[in-house]
XYZ file of N, CA and C in Angstrom:
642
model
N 39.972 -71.755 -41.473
C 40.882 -70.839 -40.781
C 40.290 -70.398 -39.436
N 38.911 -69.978 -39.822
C 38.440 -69.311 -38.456
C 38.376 -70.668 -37.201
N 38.038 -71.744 -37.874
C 37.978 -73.282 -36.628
C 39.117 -73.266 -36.185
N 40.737 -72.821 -36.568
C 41.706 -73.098 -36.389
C 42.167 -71.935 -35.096
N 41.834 -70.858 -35.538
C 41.779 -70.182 -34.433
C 40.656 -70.145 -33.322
N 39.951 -70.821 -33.718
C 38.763 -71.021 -32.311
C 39.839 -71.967 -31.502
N 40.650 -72.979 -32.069
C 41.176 -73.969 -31.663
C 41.752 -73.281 -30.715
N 42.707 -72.735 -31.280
C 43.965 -72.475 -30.861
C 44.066 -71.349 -29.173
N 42.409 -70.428 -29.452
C 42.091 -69.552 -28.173
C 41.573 -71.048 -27.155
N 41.060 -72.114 -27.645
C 40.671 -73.202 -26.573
C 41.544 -73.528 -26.127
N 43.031 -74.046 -26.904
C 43.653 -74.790 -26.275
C 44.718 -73.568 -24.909
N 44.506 -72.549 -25.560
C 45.180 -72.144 -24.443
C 45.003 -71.490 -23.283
N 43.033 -71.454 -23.068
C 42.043 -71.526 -21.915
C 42.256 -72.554 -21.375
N 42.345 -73.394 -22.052
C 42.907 -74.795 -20.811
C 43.803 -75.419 -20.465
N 45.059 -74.604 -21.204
C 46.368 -74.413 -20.807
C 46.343 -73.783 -19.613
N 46.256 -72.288 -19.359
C 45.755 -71.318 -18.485
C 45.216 -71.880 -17.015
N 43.765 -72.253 -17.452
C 43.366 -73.279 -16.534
C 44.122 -74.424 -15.564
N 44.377 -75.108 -16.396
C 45.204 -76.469 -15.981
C 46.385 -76.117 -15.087
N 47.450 -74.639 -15.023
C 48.277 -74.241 -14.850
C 47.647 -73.550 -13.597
N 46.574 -72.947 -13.353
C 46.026 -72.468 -12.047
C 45.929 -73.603 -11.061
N 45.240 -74.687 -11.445
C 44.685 -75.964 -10.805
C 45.853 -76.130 -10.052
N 46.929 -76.266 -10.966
C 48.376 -77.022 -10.693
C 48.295 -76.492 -9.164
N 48.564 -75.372 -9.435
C 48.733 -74.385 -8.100
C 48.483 -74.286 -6.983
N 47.351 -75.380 -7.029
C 46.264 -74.942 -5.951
C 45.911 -76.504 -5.649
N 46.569 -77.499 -6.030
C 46.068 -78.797 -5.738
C 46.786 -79.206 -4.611
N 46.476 -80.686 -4.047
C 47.097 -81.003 -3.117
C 48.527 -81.946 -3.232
N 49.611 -81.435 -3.362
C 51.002 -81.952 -3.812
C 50.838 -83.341 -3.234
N 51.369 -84.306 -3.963
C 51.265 -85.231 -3.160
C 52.762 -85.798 -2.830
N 53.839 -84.983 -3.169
C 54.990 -84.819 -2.116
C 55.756 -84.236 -0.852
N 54.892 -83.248 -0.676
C 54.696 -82.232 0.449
C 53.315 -83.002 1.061
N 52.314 -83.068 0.774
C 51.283 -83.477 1.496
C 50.237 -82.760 1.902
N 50.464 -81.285 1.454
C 49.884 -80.062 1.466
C 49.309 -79.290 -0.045
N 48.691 -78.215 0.170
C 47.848 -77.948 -1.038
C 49.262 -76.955 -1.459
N 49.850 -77.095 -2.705
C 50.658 -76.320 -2.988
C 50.628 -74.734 -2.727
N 49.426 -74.227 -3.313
C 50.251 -72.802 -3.016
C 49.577 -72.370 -1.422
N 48.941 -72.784 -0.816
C 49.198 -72.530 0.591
C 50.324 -72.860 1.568
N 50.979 -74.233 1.040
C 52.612 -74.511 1.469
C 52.891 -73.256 1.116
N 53.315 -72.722 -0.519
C 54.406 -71.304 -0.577
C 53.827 -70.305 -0.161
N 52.806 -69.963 0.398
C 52.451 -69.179 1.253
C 53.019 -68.990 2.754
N 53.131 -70.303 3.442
C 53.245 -70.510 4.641
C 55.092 -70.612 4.563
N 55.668 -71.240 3.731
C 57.257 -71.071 3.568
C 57.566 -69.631 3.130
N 56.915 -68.487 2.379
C 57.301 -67.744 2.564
C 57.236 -66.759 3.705
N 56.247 -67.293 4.428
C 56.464 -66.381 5.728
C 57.361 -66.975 6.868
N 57.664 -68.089 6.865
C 58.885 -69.027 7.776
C 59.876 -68.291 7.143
N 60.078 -68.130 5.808
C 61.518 -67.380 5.156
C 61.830 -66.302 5.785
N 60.509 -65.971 5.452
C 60.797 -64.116 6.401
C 61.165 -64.483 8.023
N 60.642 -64.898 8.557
C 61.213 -65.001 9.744
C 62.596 -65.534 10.151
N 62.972 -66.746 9.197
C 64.276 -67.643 9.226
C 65.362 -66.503 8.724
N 65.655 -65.265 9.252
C 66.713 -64.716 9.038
C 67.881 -65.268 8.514
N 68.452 -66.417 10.072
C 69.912 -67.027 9.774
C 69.407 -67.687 9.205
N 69.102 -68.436 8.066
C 68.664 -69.415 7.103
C 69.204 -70.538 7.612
N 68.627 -71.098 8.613
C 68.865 -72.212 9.410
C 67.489 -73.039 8.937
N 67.642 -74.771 10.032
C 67.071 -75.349 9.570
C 65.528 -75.197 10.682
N 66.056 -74.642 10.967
C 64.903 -74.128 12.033
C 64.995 -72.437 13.003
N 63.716 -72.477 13.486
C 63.555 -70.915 13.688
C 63.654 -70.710 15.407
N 64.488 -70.233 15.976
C 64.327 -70.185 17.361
C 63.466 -69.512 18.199
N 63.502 -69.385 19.349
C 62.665 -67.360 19.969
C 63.111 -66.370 19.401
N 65.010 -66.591 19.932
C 65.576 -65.645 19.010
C 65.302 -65.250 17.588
N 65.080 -65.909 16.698
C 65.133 -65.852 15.394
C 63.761 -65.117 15.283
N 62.892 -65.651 15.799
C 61.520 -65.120 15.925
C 61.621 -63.677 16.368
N 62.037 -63.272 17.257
C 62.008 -61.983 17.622
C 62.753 -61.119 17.316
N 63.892 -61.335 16.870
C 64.824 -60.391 16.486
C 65.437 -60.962 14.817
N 66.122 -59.919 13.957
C 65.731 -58.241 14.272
C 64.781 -57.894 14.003
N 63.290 -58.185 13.798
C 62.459 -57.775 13.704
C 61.816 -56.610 14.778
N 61.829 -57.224 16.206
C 61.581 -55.727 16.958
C 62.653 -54.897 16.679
N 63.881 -55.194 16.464
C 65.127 -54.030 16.349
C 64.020 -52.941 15.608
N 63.808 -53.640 14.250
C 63.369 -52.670 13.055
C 61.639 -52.204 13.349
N 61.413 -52.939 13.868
C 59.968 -52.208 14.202
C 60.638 -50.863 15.186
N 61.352 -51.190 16.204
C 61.438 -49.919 16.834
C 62.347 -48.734 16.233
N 62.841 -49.174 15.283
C 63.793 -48.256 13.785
C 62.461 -47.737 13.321
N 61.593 -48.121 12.527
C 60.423 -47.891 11.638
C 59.261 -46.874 12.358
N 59.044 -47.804 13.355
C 57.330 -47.324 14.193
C 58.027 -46.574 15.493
N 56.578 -45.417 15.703
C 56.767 -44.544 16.625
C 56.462 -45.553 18.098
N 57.371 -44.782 18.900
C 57.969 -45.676 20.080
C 56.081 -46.103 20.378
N 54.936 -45.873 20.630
C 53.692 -46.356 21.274
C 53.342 -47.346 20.221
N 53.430 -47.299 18.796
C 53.179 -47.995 17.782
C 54.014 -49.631 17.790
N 55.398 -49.488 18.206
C 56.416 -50.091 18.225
C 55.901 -51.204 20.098
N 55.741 -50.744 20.491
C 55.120 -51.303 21.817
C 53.826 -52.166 21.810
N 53.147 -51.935 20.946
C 51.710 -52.377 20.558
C 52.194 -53.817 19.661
N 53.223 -53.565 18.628
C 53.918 -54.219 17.775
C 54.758 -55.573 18.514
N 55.285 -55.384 19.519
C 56.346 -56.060 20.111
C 55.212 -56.918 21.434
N 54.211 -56.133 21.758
C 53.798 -57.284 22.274
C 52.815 -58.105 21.589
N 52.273 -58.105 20.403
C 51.653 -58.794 19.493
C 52.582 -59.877 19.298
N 53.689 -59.386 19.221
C 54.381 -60.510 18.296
C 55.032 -61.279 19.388
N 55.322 -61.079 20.653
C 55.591 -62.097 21.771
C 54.307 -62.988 21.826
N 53.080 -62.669 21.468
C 51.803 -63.153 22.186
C 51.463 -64.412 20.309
N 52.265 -63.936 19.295
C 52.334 -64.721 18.385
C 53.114 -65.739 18.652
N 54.055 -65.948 18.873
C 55.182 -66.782 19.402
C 54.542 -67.880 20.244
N 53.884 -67.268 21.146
C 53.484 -68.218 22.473
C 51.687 -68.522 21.555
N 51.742 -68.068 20.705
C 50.235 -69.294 20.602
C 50.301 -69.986 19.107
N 51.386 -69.264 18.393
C 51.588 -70.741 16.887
C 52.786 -71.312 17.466
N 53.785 -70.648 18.182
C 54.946 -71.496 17.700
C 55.701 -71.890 18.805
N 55.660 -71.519 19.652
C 55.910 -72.146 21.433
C 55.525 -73.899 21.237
N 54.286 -74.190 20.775
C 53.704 -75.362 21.025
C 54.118 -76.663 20.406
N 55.605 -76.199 19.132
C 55.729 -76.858 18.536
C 57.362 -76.743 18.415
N 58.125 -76.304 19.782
C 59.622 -75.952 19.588
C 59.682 -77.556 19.729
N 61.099 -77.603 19.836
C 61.645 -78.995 19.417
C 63.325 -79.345 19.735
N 63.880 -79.437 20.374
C 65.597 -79.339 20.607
C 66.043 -80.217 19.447
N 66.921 -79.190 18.656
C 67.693 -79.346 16.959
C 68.687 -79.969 17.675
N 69.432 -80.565 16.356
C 71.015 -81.265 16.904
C 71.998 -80.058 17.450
N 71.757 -79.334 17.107
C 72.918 -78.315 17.264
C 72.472 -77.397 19.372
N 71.528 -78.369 19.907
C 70.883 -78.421 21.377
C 70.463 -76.763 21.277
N 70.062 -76.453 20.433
C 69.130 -74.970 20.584
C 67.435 -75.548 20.280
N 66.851 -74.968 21.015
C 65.336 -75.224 20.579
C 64.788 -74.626 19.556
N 64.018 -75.092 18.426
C 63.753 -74.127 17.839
C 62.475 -74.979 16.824
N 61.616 -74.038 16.048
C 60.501 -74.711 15.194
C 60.873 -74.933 13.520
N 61.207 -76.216 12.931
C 61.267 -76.920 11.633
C 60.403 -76.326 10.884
N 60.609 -76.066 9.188
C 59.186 -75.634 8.389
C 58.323 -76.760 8.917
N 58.829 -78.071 8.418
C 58.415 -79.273 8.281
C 57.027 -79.135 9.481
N 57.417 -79.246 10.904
C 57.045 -78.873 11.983
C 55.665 -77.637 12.113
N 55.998 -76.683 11.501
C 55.347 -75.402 11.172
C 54.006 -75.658 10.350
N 54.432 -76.311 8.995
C 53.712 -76.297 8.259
C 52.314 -77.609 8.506
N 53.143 -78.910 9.376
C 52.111 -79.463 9.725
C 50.687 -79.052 10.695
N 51.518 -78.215 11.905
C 50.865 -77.648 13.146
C 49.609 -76.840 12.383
N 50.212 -76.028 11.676
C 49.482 -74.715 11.019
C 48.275 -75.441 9.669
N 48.218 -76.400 9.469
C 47.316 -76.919 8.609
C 46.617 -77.781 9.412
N 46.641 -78.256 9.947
C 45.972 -78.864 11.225
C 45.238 -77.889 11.881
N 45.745 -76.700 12.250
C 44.981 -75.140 13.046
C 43.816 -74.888 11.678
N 44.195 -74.982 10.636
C 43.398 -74.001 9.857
C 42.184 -74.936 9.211
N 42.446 -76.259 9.588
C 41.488 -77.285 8.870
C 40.679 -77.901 9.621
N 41.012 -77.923 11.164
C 40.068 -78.836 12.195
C 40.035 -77.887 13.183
N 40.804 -76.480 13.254
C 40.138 -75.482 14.499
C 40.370 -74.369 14.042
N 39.070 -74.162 12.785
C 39.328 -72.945 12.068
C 38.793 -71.917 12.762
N 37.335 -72.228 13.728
C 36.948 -71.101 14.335
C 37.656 -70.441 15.281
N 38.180 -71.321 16.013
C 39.130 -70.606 16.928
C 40.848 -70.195 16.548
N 41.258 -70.309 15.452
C 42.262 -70.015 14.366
C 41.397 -68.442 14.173
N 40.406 -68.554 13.738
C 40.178 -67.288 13.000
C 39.634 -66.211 13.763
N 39.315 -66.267 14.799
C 38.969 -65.529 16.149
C 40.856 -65.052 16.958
N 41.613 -65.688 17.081
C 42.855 -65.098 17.573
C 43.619 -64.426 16.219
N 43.313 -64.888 15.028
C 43.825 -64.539 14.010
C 43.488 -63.029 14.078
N 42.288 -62.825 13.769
C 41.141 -61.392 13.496
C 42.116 -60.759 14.610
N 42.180 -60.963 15.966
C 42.729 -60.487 16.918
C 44.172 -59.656 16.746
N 45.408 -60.679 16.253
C 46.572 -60.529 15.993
C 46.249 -59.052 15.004
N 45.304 -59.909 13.812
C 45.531 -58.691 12.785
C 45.115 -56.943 12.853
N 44.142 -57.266 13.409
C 43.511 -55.493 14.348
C 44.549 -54.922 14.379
N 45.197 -55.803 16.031
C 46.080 -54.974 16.982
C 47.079 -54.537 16.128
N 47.606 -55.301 15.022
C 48.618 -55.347 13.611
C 48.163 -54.133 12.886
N 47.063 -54.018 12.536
C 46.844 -52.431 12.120
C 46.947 -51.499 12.280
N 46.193 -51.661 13.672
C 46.250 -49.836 14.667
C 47.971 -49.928 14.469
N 48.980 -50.739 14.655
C 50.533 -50.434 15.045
C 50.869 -49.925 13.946
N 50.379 -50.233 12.113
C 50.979 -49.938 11.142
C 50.242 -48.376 10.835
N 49.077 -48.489 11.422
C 48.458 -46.862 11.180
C 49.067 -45.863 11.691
N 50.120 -44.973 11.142
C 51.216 -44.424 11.786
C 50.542 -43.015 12.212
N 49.676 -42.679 11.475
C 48.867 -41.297 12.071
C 47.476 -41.224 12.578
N 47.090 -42.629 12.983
C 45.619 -43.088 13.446
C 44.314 -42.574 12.257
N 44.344 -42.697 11.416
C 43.330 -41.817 10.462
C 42.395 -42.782 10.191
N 43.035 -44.176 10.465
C 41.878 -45.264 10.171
C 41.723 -45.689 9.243
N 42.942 -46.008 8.112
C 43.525 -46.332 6.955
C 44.852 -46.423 6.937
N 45.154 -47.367 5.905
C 46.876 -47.411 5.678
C 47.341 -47.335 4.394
N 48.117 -46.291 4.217
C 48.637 -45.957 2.713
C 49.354 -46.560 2.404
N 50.145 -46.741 1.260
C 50.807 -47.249 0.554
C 52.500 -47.322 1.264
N 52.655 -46.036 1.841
C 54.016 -45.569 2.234
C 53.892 -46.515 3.806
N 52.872 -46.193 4.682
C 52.639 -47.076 5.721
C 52.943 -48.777 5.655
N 52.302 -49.208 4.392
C 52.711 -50.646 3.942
C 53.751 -50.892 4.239
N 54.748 -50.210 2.643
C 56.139 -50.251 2.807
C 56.773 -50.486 4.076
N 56.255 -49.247 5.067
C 57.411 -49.453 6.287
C 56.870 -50.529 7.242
N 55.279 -51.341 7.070
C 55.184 -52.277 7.584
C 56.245 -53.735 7.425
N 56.224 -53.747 5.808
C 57.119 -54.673 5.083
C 58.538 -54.601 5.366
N 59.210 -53.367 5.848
C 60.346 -53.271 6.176
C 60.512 -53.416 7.734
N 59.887 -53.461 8.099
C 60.060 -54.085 9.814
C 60.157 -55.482 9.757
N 59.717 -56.600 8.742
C 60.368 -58.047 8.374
C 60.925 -58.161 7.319
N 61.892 -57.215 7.307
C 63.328 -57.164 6.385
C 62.599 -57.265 4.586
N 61.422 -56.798 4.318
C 60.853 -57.206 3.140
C 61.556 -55.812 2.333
N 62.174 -55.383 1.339
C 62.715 -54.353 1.256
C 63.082 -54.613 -0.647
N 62.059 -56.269 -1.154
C 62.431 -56.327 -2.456
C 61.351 -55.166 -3.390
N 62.219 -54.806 -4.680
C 61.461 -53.455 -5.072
C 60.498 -53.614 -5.924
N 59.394 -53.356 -5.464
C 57.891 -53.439 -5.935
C 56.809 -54.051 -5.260
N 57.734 -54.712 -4.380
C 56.788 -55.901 -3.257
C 55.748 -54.996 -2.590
N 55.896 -53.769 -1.947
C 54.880 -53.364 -1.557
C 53.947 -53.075 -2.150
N 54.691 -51.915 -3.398
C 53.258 -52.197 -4.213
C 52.234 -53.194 -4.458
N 52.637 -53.787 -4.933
C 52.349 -55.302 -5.372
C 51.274 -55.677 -4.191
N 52.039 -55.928 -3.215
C 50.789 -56.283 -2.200
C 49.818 -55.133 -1.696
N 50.105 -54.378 -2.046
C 49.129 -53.232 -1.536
C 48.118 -52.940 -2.227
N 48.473 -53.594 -3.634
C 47.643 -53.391 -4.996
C 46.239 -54.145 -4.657
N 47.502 -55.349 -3.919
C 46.394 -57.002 -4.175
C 45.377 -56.370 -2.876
N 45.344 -55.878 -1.833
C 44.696 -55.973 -0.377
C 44.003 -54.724 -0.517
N 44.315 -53.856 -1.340
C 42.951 -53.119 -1.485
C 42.219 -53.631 -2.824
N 40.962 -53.937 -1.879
C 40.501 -55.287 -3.197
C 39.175 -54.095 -4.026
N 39.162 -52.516 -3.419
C 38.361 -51.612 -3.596
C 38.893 -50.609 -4.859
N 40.280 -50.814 -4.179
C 40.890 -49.957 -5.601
C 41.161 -48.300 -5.249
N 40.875 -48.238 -4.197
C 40.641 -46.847 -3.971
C 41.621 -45.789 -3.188
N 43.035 -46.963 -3.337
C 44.539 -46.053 -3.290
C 44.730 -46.175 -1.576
N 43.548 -47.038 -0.661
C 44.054 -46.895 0.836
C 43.363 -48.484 1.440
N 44.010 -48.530 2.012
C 43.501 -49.883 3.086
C 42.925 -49.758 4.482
N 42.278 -50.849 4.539
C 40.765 -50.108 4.995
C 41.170 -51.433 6.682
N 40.546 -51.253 7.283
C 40.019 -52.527 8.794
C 40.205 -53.787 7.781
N 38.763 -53.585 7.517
C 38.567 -54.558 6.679
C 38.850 -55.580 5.698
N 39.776 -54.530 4.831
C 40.168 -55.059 4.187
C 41.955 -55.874 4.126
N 42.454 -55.209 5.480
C 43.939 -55.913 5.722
C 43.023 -56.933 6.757
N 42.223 -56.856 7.339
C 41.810 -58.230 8.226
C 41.285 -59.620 7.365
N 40.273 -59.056 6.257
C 40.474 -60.182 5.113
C 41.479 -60.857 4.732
N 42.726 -59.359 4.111
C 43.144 -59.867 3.748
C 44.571 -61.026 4.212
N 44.383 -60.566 5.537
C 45.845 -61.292 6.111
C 45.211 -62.813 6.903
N 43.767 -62.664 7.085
C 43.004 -64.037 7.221
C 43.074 -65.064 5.690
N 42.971 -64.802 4.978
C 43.021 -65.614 3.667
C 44.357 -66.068 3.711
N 45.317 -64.629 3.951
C 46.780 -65.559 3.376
C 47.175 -66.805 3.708
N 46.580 -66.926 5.597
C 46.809 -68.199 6.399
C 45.690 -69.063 6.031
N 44.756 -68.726 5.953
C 43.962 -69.411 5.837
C 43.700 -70.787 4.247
N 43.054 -69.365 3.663
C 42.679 -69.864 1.725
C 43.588 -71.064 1.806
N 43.074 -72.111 1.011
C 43.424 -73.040 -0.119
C 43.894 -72.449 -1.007
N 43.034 -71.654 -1.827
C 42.751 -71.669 -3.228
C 43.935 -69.578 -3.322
N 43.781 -69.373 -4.393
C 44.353 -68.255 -4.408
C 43.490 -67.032 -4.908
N 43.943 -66.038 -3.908
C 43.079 -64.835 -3.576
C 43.846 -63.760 -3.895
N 43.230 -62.684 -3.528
C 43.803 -60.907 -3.453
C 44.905 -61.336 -2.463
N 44.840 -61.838 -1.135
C 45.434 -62.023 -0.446
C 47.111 -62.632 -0.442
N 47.330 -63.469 -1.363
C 48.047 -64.475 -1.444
C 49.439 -63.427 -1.827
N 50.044 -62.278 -2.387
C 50.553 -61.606 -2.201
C 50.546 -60.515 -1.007
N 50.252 -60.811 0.113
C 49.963 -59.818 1.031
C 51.326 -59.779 1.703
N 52.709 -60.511 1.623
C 53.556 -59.929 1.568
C 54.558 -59.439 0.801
N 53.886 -59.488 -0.672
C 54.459 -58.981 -1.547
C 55.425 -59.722 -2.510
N 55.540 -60.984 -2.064
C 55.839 -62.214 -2.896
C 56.132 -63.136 -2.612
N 56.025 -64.388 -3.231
C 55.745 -65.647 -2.957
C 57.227 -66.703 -3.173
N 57.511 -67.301 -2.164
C 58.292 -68.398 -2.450
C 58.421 -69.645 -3.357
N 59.111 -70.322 -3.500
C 58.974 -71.279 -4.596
C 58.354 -72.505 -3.427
């Protein structure tokens, strides 16, 4: 009896196992390591508002500043809006493309190649403008400069890219304070928003917007 249940806790450690691996291997229909693809498609989602087949300037920028300047105090909101023009022009400018429909605009397909290519053969300099983006990304979400970001701060970060599903903030706020200690730190949103792009494998990070695409 007792061998039978030794069995039975083995077989489903390497059930468990086998089911992480899955996750994290390199698809060999996509061509990419699976859950860094649904990492990287869920943040194209967030941006692909009109659920088109591609993402324009427009699409890129709006409504997202609308709602940053709804959300964040007008100096916060300014800090915000030019980050995210200066994002535009160094992932995704380089890789627009004129769609059939004669609008320019960037493909996942497109996206996801550029951006694995950045993170695998020019990681140092990926992770030096990255660190950069994410700072300036902080001070904008630190709504009372205290040099931490609460939980409620999250939220209204997440709701400036229409993220508004219920628990998601938690959820990611849970995962990125990797301290436990109810606030988010420099440190620890610069980790953690470097891994999301970055990691292979799956981290604290990998919910850092609060949930994951298929």
């Amino acid at each position: 009896m007792m061998y039978f249940y030794f069995l039975q806790i083995h077989v489903l450690y390497t059930f468990t196992l086998s089911k992480f691996a899955v996750s994290n291997k390199m698809s060999s229909k996509t061509g990419f390591p699976e859950l860094w693809r649904r990492k990287i498609v869920t943040f194209y989602n967030m941006i692909n508002f009109r659920n088109k087949p591609y993402v324009s300037r427009y699409d890129f920028m709006h409504p997202i500043i609308d709602r940053v300047r709804e959300f964040l105090p007008a100096d916060k909101a300014d800090i915000f809006v030019s980050l995210w023009e200066e994002t535009w022009n160094g992932w995704w400018a380089a890789i627009e493309e004129t769609q059939p429909s004669s609008e320019v605009g960037v493909t996942l397909q497109a996206a996801l190649g550029h951006w694995y290519k950045l993170f695998t053969t020019e990681l140092e300099t990926q992770e030096k403008l990255v660190q950069k983006s994410l700072l300036v990304l902080f001070d904008g979400i630190d709504s009372n400069n205290d040099g931490i970001i609460s939980e409620k701060e999250y939220e209204v970060f997440l709701r400036c890219y229409g993220i508004e599903i219920p628990g998601a903030a938690r959820k990611a706020f849970q995962s990125i304070d990797t301290n436990h200690d109810q606030e988010i730190s420099r440190e620890e949103f610069y980790k953690g928003g470097l891994a999301y792009f970055q990691s292979m494998e799956d981290s604290a990070a990998t919910y850092f917007w609060g949930h994951l695409s298929v």
